[in-house]
Tab-separated table of C-alpha atoms and ligand atoms in Angstrom:
chain	number	residue	atom	x	y	z
A	1	MET	CA	3.343	-29.851	-15.609
A	2	ALA	CA	2.407	-27.031	-17.963
A	3	GLU	CA	3.637	-27.015	-21.533
A	4	ILE	CA	5.152	-23.700	-22.638
A	5	PHE	CA	4.552	-22.423	-26.187
A	6	PRO	CA	6.011	-19.227	-27.649
A	7	GLU	CA	3.171	-16.851	-28.511
A	8	ASP	CA	3.724	-16.994	-32.274
A	9	GLN	CA	3.079	-20.764	-32.191
A	10	ALA	CA	0.458	-20.929	-29.464
A	11	LEU	CA	-2.845	-19.747	-30.967
A	12	SER	CA	-4.426	-23.035	-32.084
A	13	ARG	CA	-3.235	-24.884	-28.999
A	14	ALA	CA	-4.588	-22.151	-26.714
A	15	LEU	CA	-7.933	-22.140	-28.557
A	16	ALA	CA	-8.318	-25.903	-28.222
A	17	THR	CA	-7.462	-25.730	-24.514
A	18	LEU	CA	-10.013	-22.962	-23.881
A	19	ARG	CA	-12.704	-24.787	-25.873
A	20	ALA	CA	-12.102	-27.858	-23.726
A	21	GLY	CA	-12.977	-25.709	-20.677
A	22	GLU	CA	-9.393	-25.599	-19.403
A	23	VAL	CA	-7.319	-22.614	-18.279
A	24	VAL	CA	-4.466	-21.013	-20.234
A	25	ALA	CA	-1.807	-18.702	-18.793
A	26	LEU	CA	-1.038	-15.966	-21.307
A	27	PRO	CA	0.771	-12.656	-21.670
A	28	THR	CA	-1.071	-9.347	-21.646
A	29	GLU	CA	0.682	-5.981	-21.822
A	30	THR	CA	0.295	-5.584	-18.034
A	31	VAL	CA	0.971	-8.956	-16.362
A	32	TYR	CA	0.338	-12.590	-17.285
A	33	GLY	CA	-3.305	-13.656	-16.973
A	34	LEU	CA	-4.919	-16.999	-16.200
A	35	ALA	CA	-7.659	-17.169	-18.848
A	36	ALA	CA	-10.765	-19.293	-19.287
A	37	ASP	CA	-14.045	-19.117	-21.220
A	38	ALA	CA	-16.053	-16.504	-19.301
A	39	ALA	CA	-19.349	-18.076	-20.353
A	40	ASN	CA	-18.455	-21.549	-19.028
A	41	GLY	CA	-19.029	-21.884	-15.274
A	42	GLU	CA	-16.869	-24.989	-14.904
A	43	ALA	CA	-13.992	-23.301	-16.702
A	44	VAL	CA	-14.330	-20.220	-14.465
A	45	VAL	CA	-14.334	-22.454	-11.364
A	46	ARG	CA	-10.978	-23.808	-12.548
A	47	ILE	CA	-9.536	-20.280	-12.402
A	48	PHE	CA	-10.645	-19.829	-8.777
A	49	GLU	CA	-9.386	-23.282	-7.798
A	50	THR	CA	-6.042	-22.922	-9.547
A	51	LYS	CA	-5.359	-19.567	-7.876
A	52	ARG	CA	-7.046	-20.585	-4.598
A	53	ARG	CA	-8.917	-17.343	-4.955
A	54	PRO	CA	-12.042	-16.682	-2.895
A	55	ARG	CA	-15.118	-16.772	-5.075
A	56	PHE	CA	-16.476	-13.466	-3.825
A	57	ASN	CA	-13.632	-11.645	-5.599
A	58	PRO	CA	-14.834	-11.015	-9.177
A	59	LEU	CA	-12.716	-11.402	-12.324
A	60	ILE	CA	-12.027	-9.093	-15.247
A	61	ALA	CA	-13.686	-10.190	-18.503
A	62	HIS	CA	-11.278	-9.536	-21.369
A	63	VAL	CA	-12.817	-8.685	-24.728
A	64	ALA	CA	-11.439	-8.136	-28.239
A	65	SER	CA	-13.285	-4.928	-29.071
A	66	LEU	CA	-15.586	-2.188	-27.891
A	67	ASP	CA	-18.369	-4.010	-29.789
A	68	MET	CA	-17.833	-7.156	-27.755
A	69	ALA	CA	-17.746	-5.027	-24.588
A	70	GLN	CA	-21.053	-3.373	-25.482
A	71	SER	CA	-22.681	-6.754	-25.955
A	72	LEU	CA	-21.877	-7.485	-22.292
A	73	ALA	CA	-22.359	-4.145	-20.501
A	74	SER	CA	-24.126	-0.788	-20.879
A	75	PHE	CA	-21.830	2.163	-21.441
A	76	ASP	CA	-22.493	5.654	-20.093
A	77	PRO	CA	-20.936	8.499	-22.135
A	78	VAL	CA	-17.938	8.970	-19.800
A	79	SER	CA	-17.014	5.265	-19.842
A	80	LEU	CA	-17.395	5.261	-23.608
A	81	ARG	CA	-14.969	8.165	-23.935
A	82	LEU	CA	-12.417	6.365	-21.742
A	83	ALA	CA	-12.796	3.117	-23.706
A	84	GLU	CA	-12.279	4.956	-26.992
A	85	ALA	CA	-9.208	6.732	-25.624
A	86	PHE	CA	-7.449	3.789	-23.945
A	87	TRP	CA	-8.544	0.489	-25.536
A	88	PRO	CA	-6.733	-1.668	-26.328
A	89	GLY	CA	-4.650	-0.967	-23.236
A	90	PRO	CA	-4.279	-1.205	-19.469
A	91	LEU	CA	-7.639	0.330	-18.481
A	92	THR	CA	-10.429	-1.746	-16.907
A	93	LEU	CA	-13.933	-0.270	-16.737
A	94	VAL	CA	-16.542	-1.489	-14.242
A	95	LEU	CA	-19.949	-1.243	-15.925
A	96	PRO	CA	-23.549	-2.385	-15.431
A	97	LEU	CA	-24.033	-5.904	-16.736
A	98	ARG	CA	-26.529	-6.317	-19.575
A	99	GLU	CA	-29.217	-8.989	-19.472
A	100	PRO	CA	-29.135	-11.737	-20.488
A	101	ALA	CA	-25.605	-11.839	-19.094
A	102	GLY	CA	-22.918	-12.937	-21.544
A	103	VAL	CA	-20.578	-13.995	-18.734
A	104	HIS	CA	-21.169	-16.651	-16.080
A	105	PRO	CA	-22.264	-15.196	-12.691
A	106	LEU	CA	-19.082	-16.586	-11.105
A	107	VAL	CA	-17.076	-14.063	-13.157
A	108	THR	CA	-18.858	-11.136	-11.503
A	109	ALA	CA	-19.272	-12.879	-8.128
A	110	GLY	CA	-22.976	-12.220	-8.562
A	111	LEU	CA	-22.541	-8.431	-8.775
A	112	PRO	CA	-24.754	-6.431	-11.159
A	113	THR	CA	-21.558	-4.976	-12.670
A	114	VAL	CA	-18.779	-6.463	-14.782
A	115	ALA	CA	-15.137	-5.383	-15.107
A	116	LEU	CA	-14.092	-5.209	-18.784
A	117	ARG	CA	-10.925	-4.497	-20.693
A	118	VAL	CA	-9.442	-4.922	-24.176
A	119	PRO	CA	-5.836	-6.117	-23.807
A	120	ARG	CA	-3.092	-5.664	-26.379
A	121	GLY	CA	-1.242	-8.270	-28.403
A	122	PHE	CA	-1.584	-12.042	-28.209
A	123	ALA	CA	-4.387	-11.928	-25.636
A	124	ARG	CA	-6.547	-9.785	-27.902
A	125	ASP	CA	-5.849	-11.963	-30.966
A	126	LEU	CA	-6.804	-15.036	-28.975
A	127	ILE	CA	-10.072	-13.505	-27.744
A	128	ALA	CA	-10.956	-12.460	-31.310
A	129	ALA	CA	-10.283	-15.997	-32.561
A	130	PHE	CA	-12.195	-17.496	-29.638
A	131	GLY	CA	-15.148	-15.236	-30.409
A	132	GLY	CA	-16.165	-14.470	-26.840
A	133	PRO	CA	-14.925	-12.985	-23.553
A	134	LEU	CA	-12.166	-14.596	-21.502
A	135	ALA	CA	-12.151	-14.224	-17.741
A	136	ALA	CA	-8.564	-13.653	-16.628
A	137	PRO	CA	-7.159	-12.613	-13.284
A	138	SER	CA	-3.412	-12.303	-12.876
A	139	ALA	CA	-1.751	-15.730	-13.197
A	140	ASN	CA	-0.496	-16.025	-9.602
A	141	SER	CA	-1.670	-17.845	-6.502
A	142	SER	CA	-4.066	-15.617	-4.615
A	143	GLY	CA	-2.199	-13.023	-2.535
A	144	ARG	CA	1.146	-13.503	-4.298
A	145	ILE	CA	3.098	-11.293	-6.669
A	146	SER	CA	1.661	-10.975	-10.198
A	147	PRO	CA	3.821	-12.666	-12.852
A	148	THR	CA	5.528	-10.625	-15.567
A	149	SER	CA	7.213	-13.575	-17.321
A	150	ALA	CA	6.314	-17.119	-18.343
A	151	ALA	CA	8.996	-18.406	-15.965
A	152	ALA	CA	7.285	-16.677	-13.022
A	153	VAL	CA	3.964	-18.311	-13.967
A	154	MET	CA	5.711	-21.665	-14.246
A	155	ALA	CA	7.292	-21.336	-10.805
A	156	ASP	CA	3.970	-20.537	-9.117
A	157	LEU	CA	1.250	-22.392	-11.076
A	158	GLY	CA	3.155	-24.683	-13.475
A	159	SER	CA	2.117	-27.890	-11.758
A	160	ARG	CA	-1.566	-26.950	-11.790
A	161	ILE	CA	-2.217	-25.780	-15.362
A	162	PRO	CA	-1.858	-27.372	-18.818
A	163	LEU	CA	-0.529	-24.492	-20.934
A	164	ILE	CA	1.568	-21.326	-20.607
A	165	VAL	CA	1.899	-18.993	-23.586
A	166	ASP	CA	5.290	-17.276	-23.496
A	167	GLY	CA	5.313	-13.687	-24.742
A	168	GLY	CA	8.504	-12.622	-22.957
A	169	ARG	CA	8.562	-9.913	-20.283
A	170	THR	CA	5.370	-7.859	-20.119
A	171	LEU	CA	5.558	-4.256	-21.333
A	172	VAL	CA	3.789	-2.402	-18.508
A	173	GLY	CA	4.584	-4.574	-15.486
A	174	VAL	CA	1.717	-3.543	-13.181
A	175	GLU	CA	-1.951	-4.442	-13.586
A	176	SER	CA	-4.540	-2.319	-15.350
A	177	THR	CA	-6.011	0.844	-13.868
A	178	ILE	CA	-9.620	0.176	-12.768
A	179	VAL	CA	-12.206	2.949	-13.129
A	180	LYS	CA	-15.927	2.980	-12.406
A	181	VAL	CA	-18.213	5.813	-13.439
A	182	ASN	CA	-20.984	6.633	-10.947
A	183	ASP	CA	-23.526	9.245	-12.093
A	184	GLY	CA	-21.045	10.759	-14.520
A	185	GLU	CA	-18.175	10.890	-11.981
A	186	ALA	CA	-15.168	8.661	-12.706
A	187	VAL	CA	-13.802	6.895	-9.615
A	188	LEU	CA	-10.342	5.318	-9.473
A	189	LEU	CA	-10.786	1.845	-7.918
A	190	ARG	CA	-7.207	0.658	-8.520
A	191	PRO	CA	-4.223	2.681	-9.747
A	192	GLY	CA	-2.424	0.818	-12.512
A	193	GLY	CA	-0.713	0.897	-15.875
A	194	ILE	CA	-2.367	4.096	-17.075
A	195	ALA	CA	-1.407	7.000	-14.824
A	196	ALA	CA	-4.276	9.009	-13.323
A	197	PRO	CA	-3.236	12.308	-14.984
A	198	ASP	CA	-3.560	10.672	-18.424
A	199	ILE	CA	-7.131	9.668	-17.596
A	200	GLU	CA	-7.868	13.112	-16.164
A	201	ARG	CA	-6.675	14.719	-19.389
A	202	VAL	CA	-9.286	12.741	-21.330
A	203	LEU	CA	-11.994	13.409	-18.750
A	204	GLY	CA	-11.183	17.100	-18.496
A	205	ARG	CA	-11.695	16.807	-14.723
A	206	PRO	CA	-10.186	15.073	-11.700
A	207	LEU	CA	-10.682	11.399	-10.964
A	208	HIS	CA	-12.398	10.703	-7.673
A	209	ARG	CA	-10.501	8.589	-5.206
A	210	GLY	CA	-11.283	6.754	-2.036
A	211	THR	CA	-13.940	4.188	-1.487
A	212	HIS	CA	-17.080	6.005	-0.401
A	213	GLY	CA	-20.123	3.854	-0.930
A	214	ALA	CA	-20.148	0.322	-2.252
A	215	ILE	CA	-17.520	0.797	-4.917
A	216	ALA	CA	-14.400	-0.911	-3.626
A	217	ALA	CA	-12.681	-3.426	-5.862
A	218	PRO	CA	-12.758	-6.403	-3.510
A	219	GLY	CA	-9.057	-7.109	-3.935
A	220	MET	CA	-8.129	-3.580	-2.950
A	221	MET	CA	-8.107	-3.459	0.815
A	222	ALA	CA	-6.092	-6.541	1.575
A	223	SER	CA	-2.618	-7.743	2.169
A	224	HIS	CA	-1.688	-8.608	-1.378
A	225	TYR	CA	1.295	-9.083	-3.670
A	226	ALA	CA	2.982	-10.444	-0.596
A	227	PRO	CA	6.528	-11.758	-0.781
A	228	ARG	CA	7.605	-14.098	2.020
A	229	ALA	CA	10.007	-11.507	3.433
A	230	ALA	CA	8.613	-8.511	5.300
A	231	VAL	CA	8.550	-5.278	3.301
A	232	ARG	CA	9.761	-1.987	4.848
A	233	LEU	CA	8.677	1.083	2.899
A	234	HIS	CA	10.267	4.552	2.641
A	235	ALA	CA	13.421	3.140	4.188
A	236	SER	CA	16.001	5.753	5.213
A	237	ASP	CA	18.706	3.143	5.774
A	238	VAL	CA	19.388	-0.565	5.311
A	239	VAL	CA	19.576	-2.841	8.340
A	240	PRO	CA	22.390	-5.391	7.832
A	241	GLY	CA	20.959	-8.586	6.340
A	242	GLU	CA	18.019	-6.879	4.670
A	243	ALA	CA	17.614	-6.869	0.902
A	244	LEU	CA	17.297	-3.473	-0.800
A	245	LEU	CA	14.854	-2.429	-3.492
A	246	ALA	CA	16.477	0.756	-4.765
A	247	PHE	CA	15.225	3.528	-7.023
A	248	GLY	CA	17.218	6.191	-8.827
A	249	PRO	CA	20.891	7.134	-8.805
A	250	ARG	CA	21.489	7.787	-5.064
A	251	ARG	CA	21.634	5.099	-2.348
A	252	ILE	CA	20.422	5.294	1.252
A	253	PRO	CA	22.969	4.655	4.045
A	254	GLY	CA	23.829	1.013	4.639
A	255	ALA	CA	23.097	-0.017	1.047
A	256	GLU	CA	26.523	-1.632	0.748
A	257	GLY	CA	25.566	-4.010	3.589
A	258	ALA	CA	22.403	-5.270	1.855
A	259	ALA	CA	22.114	-9.039	1.349
A	260	ARG	CA	21.133	-8.250	-2.221
A	261	MET	CA	20.135	-5.128	-4.115
A	262	GLU	CA	17.968	-4.546	-7.174
A	263	ASN	CA	17.449	-1.076	-8.644
A	264	LEU	CA	13.984	-0.486	-10.140
A	265	SER	CA	15.387	2.251	-12.355
A	266	PRO	CA	18.908	3.648	-11.920
A	267	ALA	CA	17.817	6.656	-14.011
A	268	GLY	CA	14.720	7.239	-11.866
A	269	ASP	CA	12.229	6.415	-14.663
A	270	LEU	CA	8.840	5.315	-13.276
A	271	GLY	CA	7.848	3.355	-16.400
A	272	GLU	CA	11.013	1.291	-16.125
A	273	ALA	CA	10.379	0.875	-12.399
A	274	ALA	CA	6.838	-0.445	-13.037
A	275	ARG	CA	8.173	-2.957	-15.570
A	276	ASN	CA	10.766	-4.213	-13.094
A	277	LEU	CA	8.701	-4.103	-9.887
A	278	PHE	CA	7.320	-7.636	-9.522
A	279	ALA	CA	10.344	-9.479	-10.930
A	280	MET	CA	12.668	-7.560	-8.596
A	281	MET	CA	10.453	-8.138	-5.555
A	282	ASN	CA	10.620	-11.840	-6.411
A	283	ALA	CA	14.386	-11.719	-6.855
A	284	LEU	CA	14.832	-10.121	-3.417
A	285	ASP	CA	12.484	-12.542	-1.668
A	286	LEU	CA	15.303	-14.914	-0.744
A	287	PRO	CA	15.435	-17.571	1.951
A	288	GLY	CA	17.200	-16.130	5.003
A	289	VAL	CA	16.340	-12.521	4.089
A	290	PRO	CA	14.055	-11.240	6.845
A	291	ALA	CA	12.964	-8.041	5.138
A	292	ILE	CA	13.132	-5.993	1.966
A	293	ALA	CA	13.904	-2.302	2.540
A	294	VAL	CA	12.401	-0.102	-0.174
A	295	GLU	CA	13.796	3.325	-1.025
A	296	PRO	CA	11.251	6.164	-1.382
A	297	ILE	CA	9.576	6.232	-4.791
A	298	PRO	CA	7.811	9.381	-6.040
A	299	ALA	CA	4.022	9.077	-5.949
A	300	GLU	CA	3.275	10.859	-9.217
A	301	GLY	CA	2.299	9.225	-12.514
A	302	LEU	CA	2.943	5.480	-12.555
A	303	GLY	CA	4.475	5.938	-9.100
A	304	GLU	CA	0.931	5.831	-7.715
A	305	ALA	CA	0.447	2.228	-8.903
A	306	ILE	CA	3.961	1.247	-7.788
A	307	ASN	CA	3.443	2.676	-4.287
A	308	ASP	CA	-0.014	1.053	-4.117
A	309	ARG	CA	1.424	-2.415	-4.842
A	310	LEU	CA	4.294	-1.877	-2.414
A	311	ALA	CA	1.929	-0.700	0.329
A	312	ARG	CA	-0.104	-3.865	-0.060
A	313	ALA	CA	3.037	-5.988	-0.086
A	314	ALA	CA	3.917	-4.351	3.230
A	315	ALA	CA	0.443	-4.708	4.776
A	316	PRO	CA	0.012	-6.958	7.823
A	317	ARG	CA	-0.349	-10.491	6.492
A	318	ASP	CA	-3.457	-11.302	8.503
A	319	ALA	CA	-5.242	-8.179	7.218
A	320	GLY	CA	-7.386	-9.989	4.719
A	321	LEU	CA	-5.466	-13.080	3.682
A	322	ALA	CA	-8.576	-14.316	1.955
A	323	GLN	CA	-8.789	-11.285	-0.279
A	324	GLY	CA	-5.724	-11.423	-2.445
A	325	ALA	CA	-6.156	-11.573	-6.189
B	401	TXA	O1	-3.917	-5.954	-15.807
B	401	TXA	C1	-4.831	-6.601	-15.291
B	401	TXA	O2	-5.891	-6.070	-14.912
B	401	TXA	C2	-4.628	-8.111	-15.121
B	401	TXA	C3	-4.481	-8.724	-16.519
B	401	TXA	C4	-4.403	-10.223	-16.493
B	401	TXA	O3	-5.548	-8.291	-17.343
B	401	TXA	N1	-5.706	-8.706	-14.416
B	401	TXA	C5	-5.912	-8.523	-13.096
B	401	TXA	O4	-6.975	-9.256	-12.579
B	401	TXA	O5	-5.231	-7.815	-12.401
B	401	TXA	P1	-7.200	-9.499	-11.021
B	401	TXA	O6	-8.301	-10.491	-10.928
B	401	TXA	O7	-5.927	-9.866	-10.381
B	401	TXA	O8	-7.746	-8.125	-10.524
B	401	TXA	C6	-9.044	-7.710	-10.885
B	401	TXA	C7	-9.560	-6.692	-9.909
B	401	TXA	C8	-9.822	-7.266	-8.533
B	401	TXA	O9	-9.362	-6.332	-7.563
B	401	TXA	C9	-11.340	-7.367	-8.498
B	401	TXA	O10	-11.824	-7.287	-7.200
B	401	TXA	C10	-11.747	-6.186	-9.358
B	401	TXA	O11	-10.818	-6.204	-10.405
B	401	TXA	N2	-13.096	-6.342	-9.936
B	401	TXA	C11	-13.522	-7.256	-10.820
B	401	TXA	N3	-14.829	-7.096	-11.084
B	401	TXA	C12	-15.252	-6.043	-10.359
B	401	TXA	C13	-16.504	-5.375	-10.192
B	401	TXA	N4	-17.596	-5.775	-10.836
B	401	TXA	N5	-16.541	-4.310	-9.361
B	401	TXA	C14	-15.432	-3.883	-8.714
B	401	TXA	N6	-14.237	-4.487	-8.816
B	401	TXA	C15	-14.138	-5.551	-9.624
B	402	MG	MG1	-4.213	-10.165	-9.220
């Protein structure tokens, strides 16, 4: 069973665990990650095995600085501008890998590109002390809800990992926004913790969307973030026995008959809703509850990432079971 250390006492223990080629679950500002030495193939294999994640789905390499990022990948001017604007923070950039590669090929699933980000807080301090990149997907079993607390990591992976660093509830609550620049055009591969309009303000032009060409993030198309209960989006009422994931001050008809209700943000604040999303989906995923009805959530700003995660939670469960991240 994993040992849990508070983040202000965890650095030397986490370093020793990583240097031994083991995995460490740790807080980032988005969600908890399952980290290992990105240069050590056996350590990276442990990530895939622990999560039961298919090996064709590449991992994000987390770095401590733009310098460390530039030692691993070549930056075009647009990616450089985004890195300078948003790092450290919840932006992941997909970039051409430099040779000789500073990450094991398992991290990139053999792709010629690598996904990079500089996280905030403990994760960044640990990477700086470690002196090299850490591969870290979200610290959940493949296809399940991403953890936003040490307790959620413990419940899912606790029996399979040696160490969990406890940094409390994560600040952002949804994973990083993933962007790839193709010939000067920035493409949104995954909406996330930085809202698209904030990126567009830095770019001075719109982000491209959709997945034309070979640019999909492999985890994107699948059933993902799946609770055990079915998920019913844009609900206009609650069927008796369903749980209700509410948003804002007004309730849909039948709310009083819900088996249980959680409100993402009674005030209708999308940042608060993102922070609460995964923990509340978990809380509503109760035995005997057949489905979770979800009230409509505006699609603007962080609402894009929230609706993206909810849509994948609601996707047919056989639509790509192997692809969850
Ligand atoms: O906020 C986050 O991004 C969290 C924390 C722990 O940093 N990490 C995270 O990792 O969400 P993960 O593995 O759950 O999601 C990484 C996504 C996957 O959809 C993967 O397919 C995509 O990034 N990805 C990784 N490398 C890629 C590449 N070279 N090209 C396209 N997509 C890539
Ligand atoms: Mg994930």
